[in-house]
């Protein structure tokens, strides 16, 4: 029996200043890498034992990549690196006590000299519990695998019914949120509809498969330039046959029917919720330090009111003249803040002045489908089509962590480019949403031991 009371964080005592990093995401790993061989004990706490490369998560959900090619174990990343006095623990941090300078976890407390909160974001359902219960979020690897399993169960079931209404609801896919995740997921489904599904399921008429992309604002890819939005809309609608609804809000989803504000209903057994994120906050910071779900920090990433607590990446709101609402929730600010904070912590213990953070915006990219992407690059350069697509592929392979992952993803893409094959169309563990009793019973019946 596992006696949880006998577990503890078990971090060795040290005379060096202890830096506790909560989160091994883009911000956390870039900070930890650069604290190597500096005069600190570094403790990283994460509720998952790997660093996830979220820009490629939609490819896991749509059977393009296996999950292990977009994730790198944190112990491998730092343990095989002769990194002395680095300690990883797989644990969720529940709260912080800034007065006692401790963090609280399920297996005990840990004192820190410097605390870095790098917890990123979580899905925002805007308080709609029904949507939370029934929709498929796309923020974590287990969620992507759930969606993949569900998608292929829908196709299997669509091949086993002659009832047009049931088949239509199995072949209707609603994606809420026209940001990069929504656009990329819709595009990947459209590619599958064109190149893969008709061969896998010859009895199903895939001209009836509808992919809806629903966005509350008046354009897709709202964080990108109007030029990129316009090109993307054309690719989605005209070239790929995706039904895009702008200025449209989904009010409810019960697992079978999506209700749109105004009353329109879409019968769909799949709804992907890519409509918003909120900061993955940790309890214990004063209310004044938090604004709209993000932690307010100064130009050194110090949390408002605290000298020894820092926040970096998506969770941090650093308002500057150029970025009055804080930086965009993308990987580059997290990476750059992590790198600079490593230097600033060293400066801090030497009693030197810290350097202010200035975001170097390298532009943004989004992929829509095969040979189709958009790019906003510095200098007001907007690219679309094949050249942007190649740029997207190159940037993402280079940014992946781990040589093996780069190799696996690149060879996978090359193979897919020539064969049009998505190799991972597997239902390993049939996923059923909590509360979907009908599906549960059905799956249990065919999943006989
Ligand atoms: C589906 C998707 C697609 C994206 N596509 C792009 C893209 O194409 N380009 C781009 O630039 N950006 C993209 N982003 C955004 C980008 O991934 C984030 O901006 C980036 O990951 C932020 O880094 P971070 O370090 O702040 O947080 P993350 O990388 O999210 O890391 C946070 C870490 O904290 C851990 N954690 C959270 N709470 C706790 C807790 N209480 N205790 C312990 N551990 C905790 C998590 O497990 C996670 O490992 C995408 C994001 C998603 C979800």
XYZ file of C-alpha atoms and ligand atoms in Angstrom:
502
model
C 0.000 0.000 0.000
C 1.200 3.518 -0.744
C 1.179 5.402 2.548
C 0.893 8.951 1.240
C 1.562 10.341 4.723
C 5.066 8.915 4.463
C 5.821 10.868 1.270
C 7.582 14.218 1.395
C 9.398 16.471 -1.041
C 12.669 15.164 0.371
C 14.878 18.007 -0.883
C 18.393 18.050 0.632
C 19.295 20.911 2.952
C 21.616 23.458 1.384
C 23.651 26.527 2.246
C 23.078 27.951 -1.246
C 20.053 30.148 -1.964
C 17.182 27.871 -3.019
C 15.230 28.804 -6.155
C 11.890 27.016 -6.369
C 10.393 27.011 -9.889
C 6.735 26.023 -10.202
C 6.213 24.769 -13.753
C 8.509 23.147 -16.324
C 6.957 24.896 -19.322
C 8.688 27.255 -21.758
C 9.481 29.794 -19.024
C 10.515 27.292 -16.344
C 12.922 25.223 -18.459
C 14.677 28.226 -19.949
C 15.213 29.650 -16.478
C 16.397 26.333 -15.006
C 18.823 25.653 -17.888
C 20.555 28.955 -17.317
C 20.811 28.554 -13.562
C 23.094 25.546 -14.085
C 26.536 26.032 -12.501
C 25.342 29.217 -10.823
C 25.399 29.417 -7.054
C 21.838 28.152 -6.442
C 20.002 25.049 -5.457
C 17.261 24.683 -8.078
C 14.022 22.848 -7.299
C 11.466 22.387 -10.075
C 7.938 21.294 -9.162
C 5.487 20.296 -11.884
C 2.289 18.278 -11.865
C 3.482 16.479 -15.021
C 6.909 14.897 -15.435
C 7.511 16.343 -18.879
C 7.802 19.596 -20.766
C 4.998 19.826 -23.317
C 5.374 21.502 -26.702
C 1.817 22.855 -26.979
C 2.002 24.333 -30.510
C 1.902 20.755 -31.871
C -0.772 19.466 -29.488
C -3.493 19.665 -32.143
C -1.490 17.179 -34.247
C -1.667 14.666 -31.391
C -5.432 15.205 -31.206
C -5.858 14.714 -34.942
C -3.685 11.598 -35.229
C -0.709 13.321 -36.840
C 1.836 12.759 -34.065
C 2.305 10.491 -31.080
C 2.346 12.312 -27.727
C 5.919 11.356 -26.876
C 7.231 13.306 -29.862
C 5.964 16.599 -28.420
C 7.036 15.980 -24.823
C 10.412 15.726 -23.118
C 10.847 14.228 -19.628
C 12.039 16.944 -17.249
C 14.364 14.556 -15.415
C 15.995 13.606 -18.737
C 16.340 17.251 -19.707
C 18.204 18.195 -16.532
C 19.325 14.897 -14.991
C 21.488 13.792 -17.914
C 23.173 17.155 -17.960
C 25.468 16.847 -14.879
C 23.328 19.505 -13.293
C 24.406 19.510 -9.679
C 21.901 20.443 -7.016
C 18.922 20.332 -9.388
C 15.882 18.535 -7.993
C 12.647 17.698 -9.799
C 9.505 16.595 -7.995
C 6.285 15.473 -9.666
C 3.755 17.316 -7.586
C 1.083 19.969 -7.846
C 1.665 23.148 -5.867
C -1.533 24.121 -4.099
C -0.602 27.414 -2.495
C 2.138 29.815 -1.512
C 2.773 31.493 1.833
C 4.711 34.660 0.997
C 5.159 35.569 4.677
C 6.656 32.208 5.728
C 8.335 31.949 2.264
C 7.049 28.426 1.681
C 5.117 26.560 -0.999
C 2.493 23.971 -0.050
C 2.038 20.703 -1.886
C 0.139 17.477 -1.280
C 3.279 15.915 0.163
C 4.422 18.793 2.356
C 5.852 22.285 2.377
C 9.105 23.620 1.000
C 10.923 26.787 1.995
C 12.338 29.008 -0.737
C 14.712 31.921 -0.974
C 13.431 32.817 -4.429
C 10.152 31.589 -5.858
C 9.353 31.617 -9.568
C 5.755 31.011 -10.628
C 5.710 29.717 -14.220
C 2.426 27.844 -14.240
C 1.052 29.030 -17.601
C -2.667 28.898 -18.269
C -5.676 26.606 -18.088
C -8.864 26.435 -20.144
C -11.391 29.190 -19.526
C -15.008 28.066 -19.852
C -16.259 31.505 -18.758
C -18.213 29.898 -15.918
C -20.282 27.597 -18.151
C -20.355 24.297 -16.240
C -22.348 22.465 -18.932
C -19.754 23.310 -21.565
C -16.959 22.331 -19.152
C -18.581 18.942 -18.613
C -19.218 18.089 -22.266
C -16.731 19.933 -24.460
C -13.238 18.755 -25.393
C -10.554 21.200 -24.224
C -7.141 21.168 -25.918
C -4.534 22.289 -23.403
C -2.840 19.106 -22.216
C -1.655 15.817 -23.725
C -4.281 13.634 -21.978
C -6.973 15.972 -23.373
C -5.557 15.632 -26.901
C -5.581 11.831 -26.559
C -9.175 11.916 -25.284
C -10.196 13.945 -28.319
C -8.361 11.620 -30.711
C -10.036 8.585 -29.183
C -13.451 10.253 -29.360
C -13.017 11.398 -32.987
C -12.233 7.894 -34.207
C -15.057 6.373 -32.176
C -17.394 8.845 -33.913
C -16.124 7.734 -37.334
C -16.508 4.065 -36.382
C -20.064 4.659 -35.164
C -20.905 6.716 -38.258
C -19.955 3.674 -40.337
C -22.402 1.526 -38.373
C -25.610 3.461 -38.800
C -28.051 4.024 -41.623
C -29.942 6.612 -39.572
C -29.220 9.931 -41.332
C -29.823 12.096 -38.264
C -27.553 10.066 -35.996
C -24.881 9.810 -38.656
C -24.997 13.563 -39.244
C -24.526 14.330 -35.546
C -21.531 11.960 -35.498
C -20.090 13.712 -38.550
C -20.629 17.282 -37.329
C -17.596 18.743 -35.578
C -17.869 22.096 -33.837
C -14.712 23.965 -32.911
C -15.221 27.003 -30.738
C -12.515 29.654 -30.893
C -10.916 30.977 -34.073
C -7.457 31.494 -32.565
C -4.460 29.406 -33.724
C -5.573 26.224 -31.903
C -9.092 26.355 -33.347
C -7.890 27.161 -36.862
C -5.189 24.482 -36.804
C -7.546 21.805 -35.470
C -10.238 22.660 -38.043
C -7.624 22.566 -40.813
C -6.281 19.178 -39.685
C -9.803 17.702 -39.620
C -10.455 19.031 -43.123
C -7.225 17.414 -44.375
C -8.304 14.125 -42.787
C -11.737 14.381 -44.408
C -10.098 14.833 -47.794
C -7.185 12.406 -47.713
C -7.781 9.710 -45.116
C -11.322 9.086 -43.954
C -12.907 8.143 -47.328
C -10.362 5.312 -47.694
C -10.656 4.148 -44.077
C -14.463 4.211 -44.061
C -15.580 3.511 -47.659
C -19.225 3.113 -46.617
C -19.491 6.652 -45.225
C -20.217 9.673 -47.399
C -17.716 12.204 -46.070
C -19.149 15.022 -48.165
C -21.658 15.113 -45.270
C -18.941 15.709 -42.667
C -19.246 19.304 -41.474
C -16.525 21.199 -39.672
C -17.788 24.357 -37.988
C -15.344 26.967 -36.712
C -17.110 29.436 -34.438
C -15.494 32.707 -33.375
C -16.975 35.463 -31.206
C -14.992 38.250 -32.818
C -15.269 39.571 -36.364
C -12.214 37.725 -37.706
C -10.266 34.504 -37.272
C -6.794 34.631 -35.708
C -7.602 37.842 -33.786
C -4.068 38.146 -32.324
C -2.551 38.259 -35.832
C -2.689 40.996 -38.502
C -5.905 41.667 -40.489
C -4.001 40.470 -43.606
C -3.295 37.095 -41.953
C -6.931 36.824 -40.798
C -8.256 37.552 -44.272
C -5.978 34.990 -45.947
C -6.822 32.393 -43.317
C -10.560 32.894 -43.764
C -10.184 32.347 -47.491
C -8.127 29.173 -47.004
C -10.604 27.808 -44.471
C -13.805 28.567 -46.334
C -12.963 28.519 -50.029
C -10.155 25.972 -50.190
C -10.969 23.611 -47.332
C -14.751 23.771 -47.017
C -14.849 24.697 -43.339
C -18.000 26.488 -42.167
C -16.741 29.618 -40.395
C -19.158 31.600 -38.261
C -17.807 34.946 -37.073
C -19.392 37.253 -34.471
C -21.020 34.120 -33.082
C -21.124 32.914 -29.488
C -21.792 29.364 -28.329
C -24.036 29.577 -25.293
C -24.359 25.944 -24.343
C -23.384 22.393 -25.208
C -24.948 19.295 -23.669
C -22.760 16.732 -25.418
C -25.134 16.379 -28.374
C -26.453 19.847 -29.251
C -24.510 23.106 -29.445
C -26.727 26.121 -28.854
C -25.630 29.377 -30.383
C -26.641 32.780 -28.973
C -29.755 33.730 -30.864
C -31.152 30.206 -30.807
C -29.503 28.318 -33.683
C -28.674 24.722 -32.774
C -26.125 22.319 -34.248
C -26.468 18.599 -33.570
C -22.903 17.493 -32.945
C -21.389 14.780 -30.782
C -18.055 16.608 -30.726
C -17.366 20.163 -29.617
C -13.777 21.299 -29.178
C -13.428 24.239 -26.800
C -10.513 26.414 -27.894
C -12.213 29.648 -26.939
C -10.076 30.937 -24.140
C -7.523 30.479 -21.415
C -6.994 31.914 -17.960
C -3.937 31.986 -15.733
C -3.231 28.799 -13.742
C -3.092 30.787 -10.501
C -1.754 29.491 -7.205
C -3.548 30.477 -4.007
C -1.833 32.641 -1.435
C -0.920 35.836 -3.273
C -2.821 38.972 -2.255
C -5.715 40.025 -4.491
C -3.878 43.250 -5.473
C -1.158 41.164 -7.140
C -3.630 39.527 -9.535
C -5.437 41.195 -12.421
C -7.782 39.399 -14.825
C -6.336 36.023 -13.882
C -2.684 36.990 -14.349
C -0.063 37.966 -11.793
C 1.103 41.575 -11.989
C 4.876 41.886 -12.252
C 7.370 44.714 -12.697
C 10.009 44.887 -15.449
C 12.176 42.397 -13.510
C 9.268 39.915 -13.301
C 8.996 40.562 -9.546
C 5.453 40.049 -8.307
C 3.816 43.264 -7.142
C 4.744 43.774 -3.475
C 7.387 41.012 -3.218
C 11.165 41.110 -3.772
C 11.726 37.365 -3.811
C 8.678 36.110 -5.740
C 8.750 36.222 -9.525
C 6.246 35.231 -12.210
C 7.176 34.543 -15.834
C 5.442 33.501 -19.045
C 1.704 33.283 -19.628
C 0.820 33.699 -15.953
C 2.667 37.051 -15.698
C 1.138 40.396 -16.669
C 3.956 42.851 -17.292
C 2.449 46.099 -18.514
C 4.852 48.237 -20.506
C 4.425 51.246 -22.763
C 4.585 48.980 -25.822
C 2.461 46.221 -24.249
C -0.066 48.031 -22.033
C -2.149 44.875 -21.552
C 0.861 42.619 -20.957
C 2.644 40.395 -23.446
C 0.814 37.978 -25.743
C 0.285 34.452 -24.410
C 2.797 32.801 -26.697
C 6.018 30.919 -26.126
C 8.548 33.701 -26.867
C 7.791 36.019 -23.913
C 8.011 32.995 -21.576
C 11.337 31.859 -23.088
C 12.850 35.348 -23.047
C 11.658 36.098 -19.507
C 13.044 32.768 -18.257
C 16.445 33.503 -19.793
C 16.653 37.033 -18.412
C 15.460 36.036 -14.951
C 18.338 33.541 -14.667
C 20.775 36.420 -15.236
C 18.848 38.704 -12.890
C 18.825 36.179 -10.027
C 22.620 35.917 -10.295
C 22.844 39.711 -10.287
C 20.535 39.871 -7.278
C 22.691 37.601 -5.101
C 25.788 39.575 -6.111
C 24.028 42.795 -5.066
C 24.065 44.140 -8.632
C 21.283 45.984 -10.445
C 18.881 43.799 -12.395
C 18.165 44.322 -16.101
C 14.683 45.357 -17.253
C 12.826 42.972 -19.575
C 12.124 44.126 -23.134
C 10.205 41.725 -25.365
C 11.797 40.956 -28.716
C 8.767 40.134 -30.877
C 9.907 37.674 -33.534
C 6.497 37.548 -35.223
C 3.768 34.948 -35.286
C 2.774 32.020 -37.447
C -0.252 29.785 -37.857
C -0.726 26.719 -40.036
C -4.070 26.062 -41.697
C -3.354 22.898 -43.636
C -1.075 21.302 -46.198
C 0.878 24.047 -48.035
C -1.151 26.732 -46.270
C 0.031 28.926 -43.412
C 0.206 32.595 -42.522
C 3.077 34.537 -40.988
C 3.377 38.048 -39.555
C 7.060 38.862 -39.430
C 8.914 41.877 -37.988
C 9.004 44.853 -40.387
C 5.313 44.544 -41.209
C 5.914 41.553 -43.478
C 2.900 39.290 -44.010
C 3.348 35.955 -45.731
C 0.857 33.331 -46.774
C 0.710 30.018 -48.629
C 3.563 27.625 -49.280
C 6.429 29.855 -48.130
C 4.723 30.586 -44.801
C 3.992 26.856 -44.468
C 7.672 25.918 -44.914
C 8.618 28.651 -42.419
C 6.099 27.229 -39.925
C 7.490 23.699 -40.295
C 11.083 24.870 -39.917
C 10.417 27.092 -36.893
C 8.472 24.381 -35.079
C 10.989 21.610 -35.687
C 13.817 23.855 -34.504
C 11.876 24.909 -31.402
C 11.068 21.340 -30.306
C 12.996 20.224 -27.263
C 15.183 17.131 -27.694
C 17.043 15.806 -30.754
C 14.920 12.630 -30.854
C 11.708 14.663 -30.950
C 13.024 16.851 -33.791
C 13.967 13.736 -35.765
C 10.679 11.893 -35.133
C 8.504 14.904 -35.986
C 10.490 15.804 -39.105
C 10.503 12.249 -40.474
C 6.792 11.956 -39.671
C 6.014 15.143 -41.594
C 8.126 14.107 -44.578
C 6.395 10.713 -44.653
C 2.973 12.370 -44.429
C 3.835 14.886 -47.115
C 4.470 12.130 -49.655
C 1.902 9.544 -48.517
C -0.939 11.753 -47.165
C -1.028 9.305 -44.236
C -1.811 10.154 -40.607
C -0.257 7.190 -38.879
C -1.749 7.235 -35.404
C -5.451 6.593 -35.988
C -5.634 4.396 -32.928
C -8.285 4.038 -30.257
C -6.067 2.634 -27.518
C -8.256 3.401 -24.529
C -11.777 4.284 -25.692
C -12.496 7.606 -24.027
C -15.962 8.435 -22.780
C -16.931 11.783 -21.290
C -17.960 11.712 -17.638
C -21.714 11.359 -17.413
C -22.184 9.964 -20.970
C -23.833 6.777 -19.726
C -25.037 5.577 -23.128
C -21.537 5.651 -24.605
C -20.040 4.181 -21.441
C -22.357 1.161 -21.579
C -21.695 0.714 -25.289
C -17.922 0.892 -24.910
C -17.963 -1.431 -21.884
C -19.900 -4.015 -23.882
C -17.430 -4.260 -26.747
C -14.390 -3.808 -24.569
C -14.677 -7.268 -23.063
C -11.598 -8.436 -21.163
C -2.869 24.130 -27.823
C -1.889 25.269 -27.728
C -1.259 25.737 -28.870
C -0.339 26.773 -28.796
N 0.294 27.198 -29.942
C 1.251 28.130 -29.857
C 2.018 28.509 -31.000
O 1.781 28.009 -32.108
N 3.011 29.434 -30.841
C 3.295 29.986 -29.628
O 4.228 30.784 -29.524
N 2.575 29.677 -28.546
C 1.583 28.761 -28.615
N 0.870 28.412 -27.497
C 1.114 29.159 -26.274
C 2.382 28.670 -25.569
O 2.387 27.263 -25.484
C 2.443 29.328 -24.204
O 2.494 30.711 -24.382
C 3.644 28.843 -23.405
O 3.551 27.468 -23.171
C 3.767 29.610 -22.101
O 4.829 29.086 -21.351
P 4.740 29.015 -19.773
O 6.063 28.550 -19.298
O 4.215 30.291 -19.247
O 3.618 27.923 -19.472
P 3.509 26.394 -19.951
O 4.427 26.100 -21.061
O 2.062 26.144 -20.165
O 3.985 25.569 -18.661
C 3.317 25.626 -17.440
C 3.752 24.428 -16.606
O 3.285 24.612 -15.274
C 2.785 23.394 -14.779
N 1.827 23.730 -13.717
C 0.713 24.486 -13.815
N 0.127 24.619 -12.613
C 0.880 23.918 -11.734
C 0.790 23.679 -10.336
N -0.191 24.198 -9.596
N 1.737 22.914 -9.750
C 2.732 22.351 -10.494
N 2.872 22.563 -11.815
C 1.970 23.346 -12.433
C 2.171 22.721 -15.992
O 2.062 21.324 -15.808
C 3.150 23.109 -17.101
O 4.174 22.148 -17.256
C -0.061 27.371 -27.547
C -0.689 26.916 -26.398
C -1.601 25.862 -26.480
C -2.265 25.354 -25.219
